[in-house]
PDB file of C-alpha atoms in Angstrom:
ATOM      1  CA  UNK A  29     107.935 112.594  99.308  1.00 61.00           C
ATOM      2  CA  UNK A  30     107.107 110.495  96.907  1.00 81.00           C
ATOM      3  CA  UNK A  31     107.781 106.637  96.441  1.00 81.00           C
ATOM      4  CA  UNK A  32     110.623 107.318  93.413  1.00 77.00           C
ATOM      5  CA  UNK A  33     112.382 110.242  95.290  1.00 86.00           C
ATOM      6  CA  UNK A  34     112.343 107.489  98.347  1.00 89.00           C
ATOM      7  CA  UNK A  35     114.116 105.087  96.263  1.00 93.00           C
ATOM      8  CA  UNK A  36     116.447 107.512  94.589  1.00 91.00           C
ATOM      9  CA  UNK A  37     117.194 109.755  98.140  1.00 89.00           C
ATOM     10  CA  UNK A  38     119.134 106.355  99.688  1.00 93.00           C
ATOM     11  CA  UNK A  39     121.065 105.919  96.001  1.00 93.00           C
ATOM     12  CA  UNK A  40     119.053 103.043  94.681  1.00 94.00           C
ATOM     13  CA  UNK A  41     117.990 103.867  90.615  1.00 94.00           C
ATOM     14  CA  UNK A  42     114.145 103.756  90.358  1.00 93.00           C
ATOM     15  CA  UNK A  43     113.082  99.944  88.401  1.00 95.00           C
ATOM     16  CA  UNK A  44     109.479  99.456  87.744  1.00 95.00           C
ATOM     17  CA  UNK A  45     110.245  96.239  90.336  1.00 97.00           C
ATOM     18  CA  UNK A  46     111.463  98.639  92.947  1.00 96.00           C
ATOM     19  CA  UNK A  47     108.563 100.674  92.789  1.00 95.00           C
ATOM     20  CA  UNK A  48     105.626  97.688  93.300  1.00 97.00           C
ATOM     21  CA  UNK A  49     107.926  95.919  96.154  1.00 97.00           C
ATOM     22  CA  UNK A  50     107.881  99.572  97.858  1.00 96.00           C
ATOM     23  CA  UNK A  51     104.050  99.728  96.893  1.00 96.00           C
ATOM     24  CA  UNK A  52     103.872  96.465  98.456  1.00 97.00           C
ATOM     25  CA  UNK A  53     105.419  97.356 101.792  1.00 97.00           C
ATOM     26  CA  UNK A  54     103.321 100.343 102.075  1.00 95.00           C
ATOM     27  CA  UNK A  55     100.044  98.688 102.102  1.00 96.00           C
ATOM     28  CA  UNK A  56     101.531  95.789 103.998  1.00 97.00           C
ATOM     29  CA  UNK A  57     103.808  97.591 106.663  1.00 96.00           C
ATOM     30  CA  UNK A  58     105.083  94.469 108.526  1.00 97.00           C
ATOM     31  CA  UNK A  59     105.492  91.003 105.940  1.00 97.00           C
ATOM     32  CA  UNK A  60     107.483  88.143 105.430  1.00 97.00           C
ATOM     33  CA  UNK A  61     108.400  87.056 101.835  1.00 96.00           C
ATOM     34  CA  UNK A  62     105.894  84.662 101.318  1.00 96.00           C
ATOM     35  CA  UNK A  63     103.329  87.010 102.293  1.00 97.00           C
ATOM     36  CA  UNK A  64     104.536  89.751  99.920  1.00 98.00           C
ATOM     37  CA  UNK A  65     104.809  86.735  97.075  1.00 97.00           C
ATOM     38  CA  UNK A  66     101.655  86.198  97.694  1.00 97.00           C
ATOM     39  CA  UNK A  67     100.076  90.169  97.919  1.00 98.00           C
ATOM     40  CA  UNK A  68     101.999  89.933  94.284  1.00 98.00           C
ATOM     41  CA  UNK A  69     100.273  87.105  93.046  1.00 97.00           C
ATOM     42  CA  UNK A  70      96.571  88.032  94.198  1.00 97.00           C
ATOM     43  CA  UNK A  71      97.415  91.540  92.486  1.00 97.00           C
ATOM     44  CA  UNK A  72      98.031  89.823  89.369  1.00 97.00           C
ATOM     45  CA  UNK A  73     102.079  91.170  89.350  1.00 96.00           C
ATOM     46  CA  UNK A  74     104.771  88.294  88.224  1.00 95.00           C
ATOM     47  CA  UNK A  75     107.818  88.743  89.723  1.00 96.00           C
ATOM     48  CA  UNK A  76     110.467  85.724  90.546  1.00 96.00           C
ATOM     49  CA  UNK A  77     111.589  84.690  94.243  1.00 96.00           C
ATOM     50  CA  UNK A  78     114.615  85.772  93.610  1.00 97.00           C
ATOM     51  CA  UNK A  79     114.058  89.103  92.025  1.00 97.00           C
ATOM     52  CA  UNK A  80     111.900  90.138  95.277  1.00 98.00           C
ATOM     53  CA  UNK A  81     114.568  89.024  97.593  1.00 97.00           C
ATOM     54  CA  UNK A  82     117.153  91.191  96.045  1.00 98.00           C
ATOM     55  CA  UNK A  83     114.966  94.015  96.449  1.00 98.00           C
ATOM     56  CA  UNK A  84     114.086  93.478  99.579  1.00 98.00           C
ATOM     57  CA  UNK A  85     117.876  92.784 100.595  1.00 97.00           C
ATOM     58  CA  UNK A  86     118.503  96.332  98.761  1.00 97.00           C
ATOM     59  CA  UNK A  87     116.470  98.056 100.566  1.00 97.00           C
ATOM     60  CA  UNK A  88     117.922  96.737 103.965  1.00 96.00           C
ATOM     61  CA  UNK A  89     121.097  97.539 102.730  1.00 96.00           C
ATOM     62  CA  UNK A  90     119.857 101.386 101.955  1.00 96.00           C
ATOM     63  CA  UNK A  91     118.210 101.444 105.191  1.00 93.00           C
ATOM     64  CA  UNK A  92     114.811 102.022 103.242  1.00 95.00           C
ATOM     65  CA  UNK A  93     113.151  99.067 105.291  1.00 96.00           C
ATOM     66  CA  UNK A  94     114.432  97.109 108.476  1.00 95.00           C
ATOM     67  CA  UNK A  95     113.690  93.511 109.498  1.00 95.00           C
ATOM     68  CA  UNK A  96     112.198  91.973 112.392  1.00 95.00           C
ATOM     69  CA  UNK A  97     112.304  88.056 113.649  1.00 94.00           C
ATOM     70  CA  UNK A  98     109.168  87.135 114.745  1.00 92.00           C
ATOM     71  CA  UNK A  99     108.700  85.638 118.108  1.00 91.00           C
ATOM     72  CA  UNK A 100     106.171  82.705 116.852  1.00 88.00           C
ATOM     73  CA  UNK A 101     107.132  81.845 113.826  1.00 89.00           C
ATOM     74  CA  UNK A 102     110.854  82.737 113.886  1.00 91.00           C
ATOM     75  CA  UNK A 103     109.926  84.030 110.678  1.00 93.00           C
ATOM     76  CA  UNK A 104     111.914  87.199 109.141  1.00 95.00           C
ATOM     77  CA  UNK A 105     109.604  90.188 108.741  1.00 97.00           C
ATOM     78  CA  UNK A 106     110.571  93.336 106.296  1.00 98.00           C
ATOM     79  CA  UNK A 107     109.433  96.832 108.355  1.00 97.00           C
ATOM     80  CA  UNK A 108     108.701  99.768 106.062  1.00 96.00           C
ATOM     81  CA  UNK A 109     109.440 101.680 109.078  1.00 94.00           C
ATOM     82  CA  UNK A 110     113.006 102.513 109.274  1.00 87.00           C
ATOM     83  CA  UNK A 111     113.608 104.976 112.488  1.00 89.00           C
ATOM     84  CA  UNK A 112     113.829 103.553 115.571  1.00 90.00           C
ATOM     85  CA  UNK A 113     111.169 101.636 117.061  1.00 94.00           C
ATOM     86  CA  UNK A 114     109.739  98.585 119.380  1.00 96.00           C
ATOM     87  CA  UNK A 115     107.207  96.019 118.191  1.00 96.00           C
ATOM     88  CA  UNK A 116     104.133  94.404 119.821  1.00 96.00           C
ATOM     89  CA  UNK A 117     102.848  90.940 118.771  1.00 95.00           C
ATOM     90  CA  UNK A 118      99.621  89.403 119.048  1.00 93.00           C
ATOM     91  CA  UNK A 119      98.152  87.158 117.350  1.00 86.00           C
ATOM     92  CA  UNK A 120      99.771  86.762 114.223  1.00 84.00           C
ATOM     93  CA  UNK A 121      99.794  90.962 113.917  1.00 91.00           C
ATOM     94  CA  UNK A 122     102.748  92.922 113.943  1.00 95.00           C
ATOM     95  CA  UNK A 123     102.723  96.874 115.060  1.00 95.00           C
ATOM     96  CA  UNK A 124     104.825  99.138 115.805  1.00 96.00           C
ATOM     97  CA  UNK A 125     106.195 100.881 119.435  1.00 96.00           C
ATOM     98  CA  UNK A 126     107.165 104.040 119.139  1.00 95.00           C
ATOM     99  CA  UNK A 127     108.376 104.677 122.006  1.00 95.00           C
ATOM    100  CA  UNK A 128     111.633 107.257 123.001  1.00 94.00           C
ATOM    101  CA  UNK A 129     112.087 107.156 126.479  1.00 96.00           C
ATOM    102  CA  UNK A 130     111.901 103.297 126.677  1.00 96.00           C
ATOM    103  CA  UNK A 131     114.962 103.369 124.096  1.00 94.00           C
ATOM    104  CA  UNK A 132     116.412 106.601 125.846  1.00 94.00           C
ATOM    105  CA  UNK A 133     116.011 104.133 128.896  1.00 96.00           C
ATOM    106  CA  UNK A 134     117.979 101.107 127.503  1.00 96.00           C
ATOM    107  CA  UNK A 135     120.412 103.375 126.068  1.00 95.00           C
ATOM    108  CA  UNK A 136     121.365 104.836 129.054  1.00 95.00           C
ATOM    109  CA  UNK A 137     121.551 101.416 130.660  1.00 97.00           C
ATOM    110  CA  UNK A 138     123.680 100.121 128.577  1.00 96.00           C
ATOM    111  CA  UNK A 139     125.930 103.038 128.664  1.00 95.00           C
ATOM    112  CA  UNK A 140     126.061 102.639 132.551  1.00 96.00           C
ATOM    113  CA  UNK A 141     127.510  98.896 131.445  1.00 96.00           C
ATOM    114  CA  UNK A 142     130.265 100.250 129.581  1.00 96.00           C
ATOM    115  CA  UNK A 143     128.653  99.771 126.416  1.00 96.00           C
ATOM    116  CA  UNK A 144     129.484 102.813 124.172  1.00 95.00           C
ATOM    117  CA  UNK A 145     126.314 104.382 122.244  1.00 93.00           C
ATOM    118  CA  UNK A 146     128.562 103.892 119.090  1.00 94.00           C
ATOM    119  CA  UNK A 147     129.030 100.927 118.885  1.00 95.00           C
ATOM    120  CA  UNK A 148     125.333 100.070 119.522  1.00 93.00           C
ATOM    121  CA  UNK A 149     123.627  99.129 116.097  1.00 89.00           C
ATOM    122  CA  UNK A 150     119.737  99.068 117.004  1.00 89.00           C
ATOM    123  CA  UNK A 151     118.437  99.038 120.171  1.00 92.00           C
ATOM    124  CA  UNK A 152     114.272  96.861 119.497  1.00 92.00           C
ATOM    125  CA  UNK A 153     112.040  95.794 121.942  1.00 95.00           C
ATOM    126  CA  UNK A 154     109.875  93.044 121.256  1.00 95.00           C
ATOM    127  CA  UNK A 155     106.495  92.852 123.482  1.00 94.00           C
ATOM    128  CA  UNK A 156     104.365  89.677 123.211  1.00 94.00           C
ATOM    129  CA  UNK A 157     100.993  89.649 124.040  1.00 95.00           C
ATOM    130  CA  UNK A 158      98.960  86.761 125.146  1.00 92.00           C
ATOM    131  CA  UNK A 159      97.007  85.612 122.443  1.00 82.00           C
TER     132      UNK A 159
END
């Protein structure tokens, strides 16, 4: 699939803007704003604060990209990858967990607390690792 029909398959209409941040995000996997402003920059691209963060925020809202607090820096990081997932830090490096039978794990858990599977947004586990 290509990067307009995964803009256009979650109802968003295809910008030029759209397009880079997506770009972006595929290159990047794992990146705050400031270090997306700043892929933008040393590429030479001008696009506004503002204009990014609405993208990014539409995205989210599409489900086209998730977020992620990091543990360190208590910084919000956008994730290009959108099923679910666990992440590992180290160092300043982000990566993804994929994992099933942990979350299979935790879901039945929680379901053993009374907690119903639909009313369970996303289940993420975030591993640490000494540095």
């Amino acid at each position: 699939m290509q990067i307009s029909d995964n803009i256009k398959h979650v109802g968003l209409k295809m910008t030029p803007q759209r397009k880079i941040i997506y770009e972006v995000m595929l290159q990047l996997k794992h990146a705050s704003i400031d270090d997306i402003i700043t892929y933008l920059k040393e590429h030479g691209v001008d696009m506004t604060t503002s204009t990014v963060y609405r993208i990014l925020n539409s995205f989210c809202e599409a489900k086209l990209l998730t977020t992620v607090c990091h543990p360190a820096t208590g910084k919000t990081l956008y994730d290009i990858t959108n099923h679910p997932h666990h992440h590992v830090f180290k160092n300043n490096k982000t990566t993804d967990f994929d994992d099933p039978e942990l979350t299979d794990i935790i879901m039945n858990y929680l379901m053993k607390k009374n907690i119903s599977p639909k009313d369970i947004k996303r289940i993420q586990v975030q591993i640490t690792l000494n540095d």
